[in-house]
Amino acid sequence: MNDMTPTREAREARLEGMGCKRKRVEDVRFTQGRGTYVDDIKLPAMLYGDMVRSSYAHARIRKIDTSKAEKVPGVVAVITAETLKTVNLAWMPTLAGDVQMVLADGKVLFQNQEIAFVVATSLQAAADGVELVEADYEELPVIVDPFKAMAADAPVLREDLAGKTEGAHGKRDHHNHIFKWQVGDKSLTDEAFNRAEVKIDELLSYHRTHPSPLETCQCLASFDKIKGELTLWGTFQAPHVIRTVVSLISKLPEHKIHVIAPDVGGGFGNKVGAYAGYVCAVVASIVTGRPVKWVEDRMENLSTTSFARDYHMRTEIAATRDGKVTGLRVHILADHGAFDACADPSKWPAGFSNIITGSYDFPVAHLCVDGVYTNKAPGGVAYRCSFRVTEAAYAIERGMDILAQKLGMDPAELRLKNFIRREQFPYQSALGWEYDSGDYATALNKAMAAVDYAGLRAEQKTRREAFKRGETRSIMGIGVCFFTEIVGAGPSKNCDILGLAMFDSCEIRIHPTGSAIARVGTKSTGQGHETTWAQIIASEIGIAASDIMVEEGNTDTAPYGLGTYGSRSTPVAGAAIAMAARKIRAKAQMIAAWLLEVHEDDLTFDIDRFQVKGVPERFKTMTDIAWVAYHAPPPGMEPGLEAVSYYDPPNMTYPFGAYICVMDIDVDTGVAKTRRFYALDDCGTRINPMIIEGQVHGGLTEAFAISMGQEIRYDDMGNVMGASFMDFFLPTAVETPHWETGHTVTPSPHHPIGAKGVGESPNVGGVPAFSNAVNDAFSFLGSTHIQMPHDAWRLWKAAEKLGVTG
Amino acid sequence: MIPGAFEYLRPKTLSDAIAMLATHGDEARPLAGGHSLIPMMKQRLASPSHLVDLAAIADLAVLREEPDGLVIGAMVTQRALLGSALVQVKAPLLIEAAQQIADPQIRALGTLGGNVANGDPGNDMPAVMMCLDATYMVQGPKGARQIKAREFYRGAYDTALAAGEIVTAIQVPVVAGQGVAYEKLKRKVGDYAVAAAAVALTLRSGEVTSCAIGLTNVAPTPLWAKDAAALLVGTRLEADAVKKAVAAAEAITDPAADGRGPADYRRKMAGIMLARALARAQQRAA
Ligand SMILES: Cc1cc2nc3c(=O)[nH]c(=O)nc-3n(C[C@H](O)[C@H](O)[C@H](O)COP(=O)(O)OP(=O)(O)OC[C@H]3O[C@@H](n4cnc5c(N)ncnc54)[C@H](O)[C@@H]3O)c2cc1C
């Protein structure tokens, strides 16, 4: 070796592999306004589509008159359900096994429902056309409250289901009932409650909200009549699934459909499903023979595309007097809106809500979920959480606090007492999951030390006394949350979407000069896959991350994948990437052995090269090997250096975290101020700590928004209220608290690189932390539970009810 | 979110603007910063056939002190107001209110004239102008006139402006030694008030010698809380006196229920904002 030989450290650093705070490569274009989103794509002779929407939440449509709209200069076509019927597309299947109107067929079931699609040569002409389409309505009684949906005399919402007593998930008990889903041992659980020394029983509502990505849902459909091929650009989180769905419902052969998701400006679950606008754009392009673009506006996005939550969870916990939990019993009323368009793996009508036993060692549990129809927009997607996991985490984490209050115990102490212990992993939960790994007590103790938990409680005691003496109008709350997530859907044995197993995939090609392209079945909507996927490959095969191009979103080039949502990209595709890289490394090792004239077993892989054991100066770098693979491969070996891997995960992964929130609430105005927020996340192996931190900051900001005011509200008539950013709470930098983060590392034992996924943890853990802080603030005044969202007026009302307003 | 078709006109003089408005009648609207009008057009809640942009009329951008007080041209933006040393010294209440309007982008274009002429009870400047007893200079097809801010607002989007009239400037009295404060409760940056209160008062040896109160967004119009203010004159703002004034102010509110909260909450918040504004104004009064 001479002085020019780089040190191991330098070679390692050059790779920017796993563990490196590598800057996001995609930001080079994003920060310069050079991303390419759907709306940036313009094709010759392109038309614009715009939706006519229902003014009523529930009404029969006697007639739709499109004649005036058709006369608007520039309007090319107006499509209604009648048009769609000619191609058998007036209705479409949903991901949840239900069907959904594409355009109103005879009646409307929620406000702003799609009624007609105006296609014109300009956006302006389309909007003028929309104004002139006239619908003649006969109003029908409206159901907004899910608790009234199953009343005997409740109006029938879904006339198309008349007489159908079986739904996609079993028996329907009522004309507005969608499914009943039960898991756990009911009789053992009931028994535990009969014997319980202490019980809590509380209705915990998680209100309706919306993922609200900054880029709304949109697509551009271009049908080539000569070739019989359809190209569909769209804001898709799962482009391959969209291709298969389009093929199934349009009857176009799948190889003649090209689905492309270009840069996507946020998804958060909102862009998993298929919307009426997509179907209409495709049909309009087929009918007119011209490309048709459809871009929804903010109000359309908030009021009609997939909402999230709307779970009403009656939560009961049984425990011993000294605070050992003995049973959990939960009934959830799930408001799915007008159609069941929930985006869950097909066999899971209530998602993975059976993670509801959380981080605690419950000997028995029972969960029952009833899904109902109401006159609200359909959806029920996982807004930055794995399927219904944030709802489940909210119920158990609020429930534990309520139990602690009843026992007169500190909520952190109650959690420490009931945690699944490190030596219990892999752990079989009472509701059927096998938790892969965890070290909960270490994480919570670390978080408590970071914020001086004991000091905070002492301060709170003093402050409460001062409040009682009338010396302050501010109350202090400390919110503790310890969540366990379940992500990485999922194993083919229990996870599919429309029959497609939920694997994911990666294809890597090493070029002769030693750089590479990797194509992956996922689709980044902001998570930074172009950065992190390259880091995994860099560490696995020793090519610098900067020499690896990552491509996603084009179904013609990427291997089939199920997409990005439910924090599944790293657990599933991340594994496929590592496995594909390992196939390449295995072939590279054979080439190196041949070049160095040693047996393969005499080589070790060292950062970026194979070297002869004990003789480190005899080595071949991956660059050397790549050239040989294309130039003069060993005799008998196929040329080239490529690999594909499809990964079917053996289990889910179970990230966890300990969050602590400190809040001060002004009882005179109800204004809450978060003084401190500490988030400790354990997502197993950390690929890029900077991206993790960014994901945590973003998710916490969403959690803050959701818990403190973000809401899709309806009035009694089913009018959707405040579907704009004036009312829908999207916090700015001014409102957003300062985030402190920490971590522990408990690698997943079954994942090739031990990674668990992190994108959604902060939303899952953040919401209960905020809500627990609010509730903790009020608890000394005799309050047990205040429903979310905790916006100022509601907190003021809570204070008023407790008699402490001025 | 696409407005209907309209013609865009850009007169260079006030008389041209008035003539254009007269020619096109009801269907024409003056355009100032556009940050109230254009959102309404995008939602097709307003569909004027002609927009008469006032931006090129130099006379509307004045900002100077006259014997009767500050004269601020209608087209002076919130940002220009915030950057004016003269306003800072002579009418600090305007600065405090302007800082609380919307966000920096909107303040860069939104004008004082547009804010006071718009007639939306959510606008912050009208209550401030009522509190300061400002006068709006108005010009129209029938000539010039002056309208007191306190007499300008009749209902939501209904003002004393006659068809074709333009607010050209706002005259704000300057009162030495006045203590002022604007307290605004809002859900987030860029939001209209849940409730807000403007206070201007003078003290002599701790005793209130004059007091004026304006309230924002707690009724179909901005409110001049005359009786509440009168209750405070002659007091030293003792807790009891403030309580009475707050009750009197709350009594004239008639807030709408919306995403900012139910009516009873917003009424109480008007009172809380008033009490806080009084306390701050008291501290500041010379
Ligand atoms: C997101 C958002 C948040 C906002 N938050 C606030 C807030 O917190 N507080 C607040 O006060 N405002 C707020 N606004 C409104 C903003 O301040 C507007 O700029 C202001 O209301 C109108 O002023 P403009 O110059 O933009 O007028 P324009 O929008 O151009 O005009 C408004 C109306 O006044 C008429 N008009 C304008 N100028 C004149 C004139 N000289 N004579 C006669 N008529 C005239 C127009 O014809 C129109 O009817 C907000 C706006 C937005 C979009």
Coordinates of N, CA and C in Angstrom, one line a residue, chain A residues 102-273:
Chain A
V102 N -69.4 6.0 -10.5 CA -68.4 6.9 -11.0 C -69.0 8.2 -11.2
L103 N -70.2 8.2 -11.9 CA -71.0 9.5 -11.9 C -72.4 9.1 -11.5
A104 N -73.0 10.1 -10.8 CA -74.3 9.8 -10.1 C -75.3 9.0 -11.0
D105 N -75.7 7.9 -10.5 CA -76.6 7.1 -11.3 C -78.0 7.0 -10.6
G106 N -78.8 8.0 -10.9 CA -80.2 8.0 -10.3 C -80.3 8.8 -9.0
K107 N -79.2 8.7 -8.2 CA -79.2 9.5 -7.0 C -77.8 9.9 -6.6
V108 N -77.8 10.9 -5.6 CA -76.5 11.2 -5.1 C -76.5 10.9 -3.6
L109 N -75.3 10.5 -3.1 CA -75.2 10.0 -1.7 C -74.3 10.9 -0.8
F110 N -73.7 11.8 -1.4 CA -72.9 12.8 -0.5 C -72.7 14.1 -1.3
Q111 N -72.5 15.1 -0.5 CA -72.4 16.5 -1.1 C -71.1 16.5 -1.9
N112 N -71.2 17.1 -3.1 CA -70.0 17.2 -4.0 C -69.8 15.9 -4.8
Q113 N -70.7 15.0 -4.7 CA -70.5 13.8 -5.5 C -70.5 14.1 -6.9
E114 N -69.7 13.4 -7.7 CA -69.5 13.6 -9.1 C -70.8 13.3 -9.9
I115 N -71.3 14.3 -10.7 CA -72.5 14.1 -11.5 C -72.3 14.1 -13.0
A116 N -71.4 14.9 -13.4 CA -71.1 15.0 -14.9 C -69.7 15.5 -15.0
F117 N -69.1 15.1 -16.2 CA -67.7 15.5 -16.5 C -67.7 16.3 -17.8
V118 N -67.3 17.5 -17.7 CA -67.3 18.4 -18.8 C -65.9 18.4 -19.4
V119 N -65.8 18.2 -20.7 CA -64.5 18.1 -21.4 C -64.4 19.3 -22.4
A120 N -63.4 20.1 -22.3 CA -63.3 21.3 -23.1 C -61.9 21.6 -23.5
T121 N -61.7 22.5 -24.4 CA -60.4 22.8 -25.0 C -59.6 23.7 -24.0
S122 N -60.2 24.3 -23.0 CA -59.5 25.0 -22.0 C -60.1 24.8 -20.7
L123 N -59.3 25.1 -19.6 CA -59.9 25.0 -18.3 C -61.0 25.9 -18.1
Q124 N -60.9 27.1 -18.7 CA -62.0 28.2 -18.5 C -63.3 27.7 -19.1
A125 N -63.2 27.1 -20.3 CA -64.4 26.6 -21.0 C -65.0 25.5 -20.2
A126 N -64.2 24.6 -19.7 CA -64.7 23.5 -18.9 C -65.4 24.0 -17.7
A127 N -64.8 25.0 -17.0 CA -65.5 25.6 -15.8 C -66.8 26.3 -16.2
D128 N -66.8 27.0 -17.3 CA -68.0 27.6 -17.7 C -69.1 26.6 -18.0
G129 N -68.7 25.5 -18.6 CA -69.6 24.4 -18.9 C -70.2 23.8 -17.6
V130 N -69.3 23.6 -16.6 CA -69.7 23.0 -15.3 C -70.9 23.9 -14.7
E131 N -70.7 25.2 -14.8 CA -71.8 26.1 -14.2 C -73.1 25.9 -14.9
L132 N -73.1 25.4 -16.1 CA -74.4 25.4 -16.9 C -75.0 24.0 -17.0
V133 N -74.4 23.0 -16.4 CA -75.1 21.7 -16.3 C -76.1 21.8 -15.2
E134 N -77.4 21.4 -15.5 CA -78.5 21.6 -14.5 C -79.0 20.2 -14.1
A135 N -79.0 20.0 -12.8 CA -79.5 18.8 -12.3 C -80.8 19.1 -11.5
D136 N -81.8 18.2 -11.7 CA -83.1 18.4 -11.1 C -83.1 17.4 -9.9
Y137 N -83.1 17.9 -8.7 CA -83.0 17.0 -7.5 C -84.3 16.9 -6.8
E138 N -84.5 15.7 -6.1 CA -85.5 15.6 -5.2 C -84.8 15.2 -3.9
E139 N -84.9 16.1 -2.9 CA -84.1 15.8 -1.7 C -84.6 14.6 -0.9
L140 N -83.7 13.9 -0.3 CA -84.0 12.8 0.6 C -83.5 13.0 2.0
P141 N -84.0 12.3 3.0 CA -83.5 12.5 4.3 C -82.0 12.1 4.4
V142 N -81.3 12.8 5.2 CA -79.8 12.6 5.3 C -79.3 11.9 6.6
I143 N -78.4 11.0 6.5 CA -77.7 10.5 7.7 C -76.3 11.0 7.7
V144 N -76.0 11.8 8.8 CA -74.7 12.3 9.0 C -74.0 11.5 10.2
D145 N -74.8 11.3 11.2 CA -74.3 10.7 12.4 C -74.3 9.1 12.3
P146 N -73.1 8.5 12.4 CA -73.1 7.1 12.2 C -73.9 6.3 13.2
F147 N -74.1 6.9 14.4 CA -74.8 6.2 15.4 C -76.3 6.1 15.1
K148 N -76.7 6.9 14.1 CA -78.1 6.8 13.6 C -78.3 6.0 12.4
A149 N -77.2 5.5 11.8 CA -77.3 4.9 10.5 C -78.0 3.6 10.6
M150 N -77.9 2.9 11.7 CA -78.5 1.6 11.8 C -79.9 1.6 12.6
A151 N -80.5 2.8 12.8 CA -81.8 2.8 13.4 C -82.8 2.1 12.4
A152 N -83.8 1.5 13.0 CA -84.7 0.7 12.2 C -85.3 1.5 11.1
D153 N -85.6 2.8 11.4 CA -86.3 3.6 10.4 C -85.3 4.5 9.6
A154 N -84.1 4.2 9.7 CA -83.1 5.0 9.0 C -83.3 4.9 7.5
P155 N -83.2 6.1 6.8 CA -83.4 6.0 5.3 C -82.4 5.1 4.7
V156 N -82.9 4.5 3.6 CA -82.0 3.5 2.8 C -81.1 4.4 2.0
L157 N -79.8 4.2 2.2 CA -78.8 4.9 1.4 C -78.5 4.2 0.1
R158 N -78.1 2.9 0.2 CA -77.7 2.2 -0.9 C -78.8 1.3 -1.5
E159 N -79.6 1.9 -2.4 CA -80.7 1.2 -3.0 C -80.2 0.1 -3.9
D160 N -78.9 0.2 -4.4 CA -78.4 -0.8 -5.3 C -78.1 -2.1 -4.5
L161 N -78.1 -2.0 -3.2 CA -77.8 -3.2 -2.4 C -79.0 -3.8 -1.8
A162 N -80.2 -3.4 -2.3 CA -81.5 -3.9 -1.7 C -81.5 -5.4 -1.8
G163 N -81.8 -6.0 -0.6 CA -82.0 -7.4 -0.5 C -80.7 -8.2 -0.3
K164 N -79.5 -7.5 -0.4 CA -78.3 -8.1 -0.3 C -77.9 -8.2 1.2
T165 N -78.0 -9.4 1.8 CA -77.7 -9.6 3.2 C -76.3 -10.0 3.4
E166 N -75.6 -10.3 2.3 CA -74.2 -10.7 2.4 C -73.3 -9.6 1.7
G167 N -72.4 -9.1 2.4 CA -71.4 -8.1 1.8 C -70.1 -8.8 1.5
A168 N -69.1 -8.0 1.2 CA -67.8 -8.6 0.9 C -67.1 -9.2 2.1
H169 N -67.6 -8.8 3.3 CA -67.0 -9.3 4.5 C -68.0 -10.0 5.4
G170 N -69.0 -10.7 4.8 CA -69.9 -11.4 5.6 C -71.3 -10.8 5.7
K171 N -72.0 -11.2 6.7 CA -73.4 -10.8 6.8 C -73.6 -9.3 7.1
R172 N -74.6 -8.7 6.5 CA -75.0 -7.4 6.8 C -76.3 -7.4 7.6
D173 N -76.2 -6.6 8.7 CA -77.4 -6.7 9.7 C -78.4 -5.7 9.4
H174 N -78.2 -4.8 8.5 CA -79.1 -3.6 8.3 C -78.9 -3.1 7.0
H175 N -79.8 -2.3 6.4 CA -79.6 -1.8 5.1 C -78.5 -0.8 5.0
N176 N -78.1 -0.2 6.1 CA -76.9 0.7 6.1 C -75.7 0.1 6.7
H177 N -75.7 -1.2 6.9 CA -74.6 -1.9 7.5 C -73.6 -2.4 6.4
I178 N -72.4 -2.3 6.6 CA -71.4 -2.8 5.6 C -70.8 -4.1 6.0
F179 N -70.3 -4.2 7.3 CA -69.7 -5.4 7.7 C -69.6 -5.4 9.2
K180 N -69.5 -6.6 9.8 CA -69.1 -6.8 11.2 C -67.9 -7.6 11.2
W181 N -66.8 -7.1 11.9 CA -65.6 -7.8 11.9 C -65.2 -8.1 13.3
Q182 N -64.9 -9.3 13.7 CA -64.6 -9.6 15.1 C -63.3 -10.4 15.2
V183 N -62.6 -10.1 16.2 CA -61.3 -10.9 16.4 C -61.1 -11.0 17.9
G184 N -60.5 -12.1 18.3 CA -60.2 -12.3 19.8 C -61.2 -13.2 20.4
D185 N -61.0 -13.6 21.6 CA -61.9 -14.5 22.3 C -62.9 -13.8 23.2
K186 N -64.1 -13.8 22.7 CA -65.1 -13.0 23.4 C -65.4 -13.5 24.8
S187 N -65.6 -14.8 24.9 CA -66.1 -15.3 26.2 C -65.0 -15.2 27.3
L188 N -63.7 -15.4 26.9 CA -62.6 -15.3 27.8 C -62.5 -13.8 28.2
T189 N -62.7 -12.9 27.3 CA -62.6 -11.5 27.6 C -63.7 -11.1 28.5
D190 N -64.9 -11.5 28.2 CA -66.1 -11.1 29.0 C -65.8 -11.6 30.5
E191 N -65.3 -12.8 30.5 CA -65.0 -13.4 31.9 C -63.9 -12.5 32.6
A192 N -62.9 -12.1 31.9 CA -61.9 -11.2 32.5 C -62.6 -9.9 33.1
F193 N -63.5 -9.4 32.3 CA -64.2 -8.2 32.8 C -65.1 -8.5 34.0
N194 N -65.7 -9.7 34.0 CA -66.6 -10.0 35.1 C -65.8 -10.1 36.4
R195 N -64.5 -10.6 36.3 CA -63.7 -10.7 37.4 C -62.9 -9.5 37.8
A196 N -62.9 -8.5 36.9 CA -62.0 -7.4 37.1 C -62.2 -6.6 38.4
E197 N -61.1 -6.2 39.0 CA -61.2 -5.3 40.1 C -61.4 -3.8 39.7
V198 N -60.9 -3.5 38.6 CA -61.0 -2.1 38.1 C -61.3 -2.1 36.7
K199 N -62.3 -1.2 36.2 CA -62.6 -1.2 34.8 C -62.7 0.2 34.3
I200 N -62.4 0.5 33.1 CA -62.7 1.7 32.5 C -63.6 1.5 31.2
D201 N -64.4 2.4 30.9 CA -65.3 2.3 29.7 C -65.6 3.7 29.2
E202 N -65.0 3.9 28.0 CA -65.1 5.3 27.5 C -65.3 5.2 25.9
L203 N -66.1 6.1 25.4 CA -66.2 6.3 24.0 C -65.2 7.2 23.5
L204 N -64.2 6.7 22.7 CA -63.1 7.6 22.2 C -63.3 7.7 20.7
S205 N -63.7 8.9 20.3 CA -63.9 9.2 18.9 C -62.7 9.8 18.3
Y206 N -62.4 9.2 17.1 CA -61.3 9.8 16.3 C -62.0 10.4 15.1
H207 N -62.1 11.7 15.1 CA -62.9 12.4 14.1 C -62.4 12.2 12.7
R208 N -63.3 12.6 11.7 CA -63.0 12.5 10.3 C -62.0 13.6 9.9
T209 N -61.0 13.2 9.2 CA -60.0 14.2 8.7 C -59.6 13.8 7.3
H210 N -58.6 14.4 6.8 CA -58.2 14.2 5.4 C -56.7 14.3 5.2
P211 N -56.1 13.4 4.4 CA -54.7 13.4 4.2 C -54.1 14.7 3.6
S212 N -54.9 15.4 2.8 CA -54.6 16.7 2.2 C -53.2 16.9 1.7
P213 N -52.8 16.0 0.7 CA -51.5 16.3 0.1 C -51.5 17.6 -0.6
L214 N -50.3 18.3 -0.6 CA -50.3 19.6 -1.3 C -50.7 19.5 -2.8
E215 N -50.2 18.5 -3.4 CA -50.7 18.3 -4.8 C -52.0 17.5 -4.7
T216 N -53.0 18.0 -5.3 CA -54.3 17.3 -5.3 C -54.2 16.1 -6.2
C217 N -55.3 15.3 -6.3 CA -55.3 14.2 -7.1 C -55.5 14.6 -8.6
Q218 N -54.9 14.0 -9.5 CA -55.0 14.4 -10.9 C -54.4 13.4 -11.8
C219 N -54.8 13.4 -13.1 CA -54.3 12.5 -14.1 C -54.4 13.1 -15.5
L220 N -53.7 12.4 -16.4 CA -53.7 12.8 -17.8 C -53.8 11.4 -18.5
A221 N -54.9 11.3 -19.3 CA -55.2 10.0 -20.0 C -55.0 10.3 -21.5
S222 N -54.3 9.4 -22.1 CA -54.1 9.6 -23.6 C -54.3 8.2 -24.2
F223 N -55.4 8.1 -25.0 CA -55.6 6.9 -25.7 C -55.2 7.0 -27.1
D224 N -54.4 6.1 -27.6 CA -53.9 6.1 -28.9 C -54.8 5.1 -29.7
K225 N -55.7 5.6 -30.5 CA -56.7 4.7 -31.2 C -56.0 3.8 -32.2
I226 N -54.9 4.2 -32.8 CA -54.2 3.4 -33.8 C -53.6 2.2 -33.2
K227 N -52.9 2.4 -32.1 CA -52.2 1.3 -31.4 C -53.1 0.6 -30.4
G228 N -54.2 1.3 -30.1 CA -55.1 0.7 -29.1 C -54.4 0.7 -27.7
E229 N -53.6 1.7 -27.4 CA -52.9 1.8 -26.2 C -53.3 3.0 -25.4
L230 N -53.3 2.8 -24.1 CA -53.7 3.9 -23.2 C -52.4 4.3 -22.3
T231 N -52.1 5.5 -22.3 CA -51.1 6.0 -21.3 C -51.8 6.9 -20.3
L232 N -51.5 6.5 -19.1 CA -52.2 7.3 -18.0 C -51.1 7.8 -17.0
W233 N -50.9 9.1 -17.0 CA -50.0 9.7 -16.0 C -50.9 10.0 -14.8
G234 N -50.5 9.8 -13.6 CA -51.3 10.1 -12.5 C -50.6 10.2 -11.2
T235 N -51.2 10.8 -10.2 CA -50.6 11.0 -8.9 C -50.9 9.7 -8.1
F236 N -50.2 8.6 -8.5 CA -50.5 7.3 -7.9 C -49.5 6.9 -6.9
Q237 N -49.9 6.4 -5.8 CA -49.0 5.8 -4.8 C -48.7 4.3 -5.2
A238 N -49.6 3.8 -6.0 CA -49.5 2.4 -6.4 C -49.7 2.2 -7.8
P239 N -48.8 2.7 -8.7 CA -49.1 2.7 -10.1 C -49.4 1.3 -10.8
H240 N -48.7 0.3 -10.3 CA -49.0 -1.0 -10.9 C -50.4 -1.5 -10.6
V241 N -50.9 -1.3 -9.4 CA -52.2 -1.7 -9.0 C -53.2 -0.9 -9.9
I242 N -52.9 0.4 -10.1 CA -53.8 1.2 -11.0 C -53.9 0.5 -12.4
R243 N -52.7 0.1 -12.9 CA -52.7 -0.5 -14.2 C -53.6 -1.7 -14.2
T244 N -53.5 -2.6 -13.2 CA -54.3 -3.8 -13.2 C -55.8 -3.5 -13.1
V245 N -56.1 -2.5 -12.2 CA -57.5 -2.1 -12.0 C -58.0 -1.5 -13.3
V246 N -57.3 -0.7 -14.0 CA -57.7 -0.1 -15.3 C -58.0 -1.2 -16.3
S247 N -57.1 -2.2 -16.3 CA -57.3 -3.3 -17.3 C -58.5 -4.1 -17.0
L248 N -58.7 -4.4 -15.7 CA -59.9 -5.2 -15.3 C -61.2 -4.5 -15.6
I249 N -61.2 -3.1 -15.3 CA -62.5 -2.5 -15.5 C -62.7 -2.0 -16.9
S250 N -61.6 -1.7 -17.7 CA -61.8 -1.2 -19.0 C -61.8 -2.3 -20.1
K251 N -61.3 -3.4 -19.6 CA -61.1 -4.6 -20.5 C -60.0 -4.4 -21.6
L252 N -59.2 -3.3 -21.4 CA -58.0 -3.2 -22.3 C -57.0 -4.2 -21.7
P253 N -56.3 -4.8 -22.7 CA -55.3 -5.8 -22.2 C -54.2 -5.0 -21.4
E254 N -53.6 -5.6 -20.4 CA -52.8 -4.9 -19.4 C -51.5 -4.4 -20.1
H255 N -51.0 -5.2 -21.1 CA -49.7 -4.8 -21.8 C -50.0 -3.5 -22.7
K256 N -51.2 -3.2 -22.9 CA -51.4 -2.0 -23.7 C -51.8 -0.8 -22.8
I257 N -51.5 -0.9 -21.6 CA -51.8 0.2 -20.6 C -50.4 0.6 -20.0
H258 N -50.1 1.9 -20.1 CA -48.9 2.4 -19.6 C -49.2 3.4 -18.5
V259 N -49.0 3.0 -17.2 CA -49.3 3.9 -16.1 C -48.0 4.5 -15.6
I260 N -48.0 5.8 -15.5 CA -46.8 6.5 -15.1 C -47.1 7.4 -14.0
A261 N -46.5 7.3 -12.8 CA -46.6 8.2 -11.8 C -45.3 9.1 -11.8
P262 N -45.4 10.3 -12.2 CA -44.2 11.2 -12.2 C -43.9 11.6 -10.8
D263 N -43.3 12.8 -10.6 CA -43.1 13.2 -9.2 C -44.5 13.4 -8.6
V264 N -44.6 13.0 -7.4 CA -45.9 13.1 -6.7 C -45.7 14.0 -5.5
G265 N -46.6 15.0 -5.4 CA -46.5 15.9 -4.3 C -47.3 15.6 -3.0
G266 N -46.9 14.5 -2.4 CA -47.5 14.0 -1.2 C -48.7 13.1 -1.5
G267 N -48.8 12.1 -0.6 CA -49.9 11.2 -0.8 C -50.6 10.9 0.5
F268 N -49.9 10.4 1.5 CA -50.4 10.2 2.8 C -51.7 9.3 2.8
G269 N -51.8 8.4 1.7 CA -52.9 7.5 1.6 C -54.0 8.0 0.7
N270 N -54.0 9.3 0.4 CA -55.0 9.9 -0.4 C -54.9 9.4 -1.9
K271 N -53.7 8.9 -2.3 CA -53.5 8.6 -3.7 C -53.3 7.1 -3.9
V272 N -53.9 6.3 -3.0 CA -53.9 4.9 -3.2 C -55.0 4.4 -4.2
G273 N -56.2 4.9 -3.9 CA -57.4 4.4 -4.6 C -57.6 5.0 -6.0

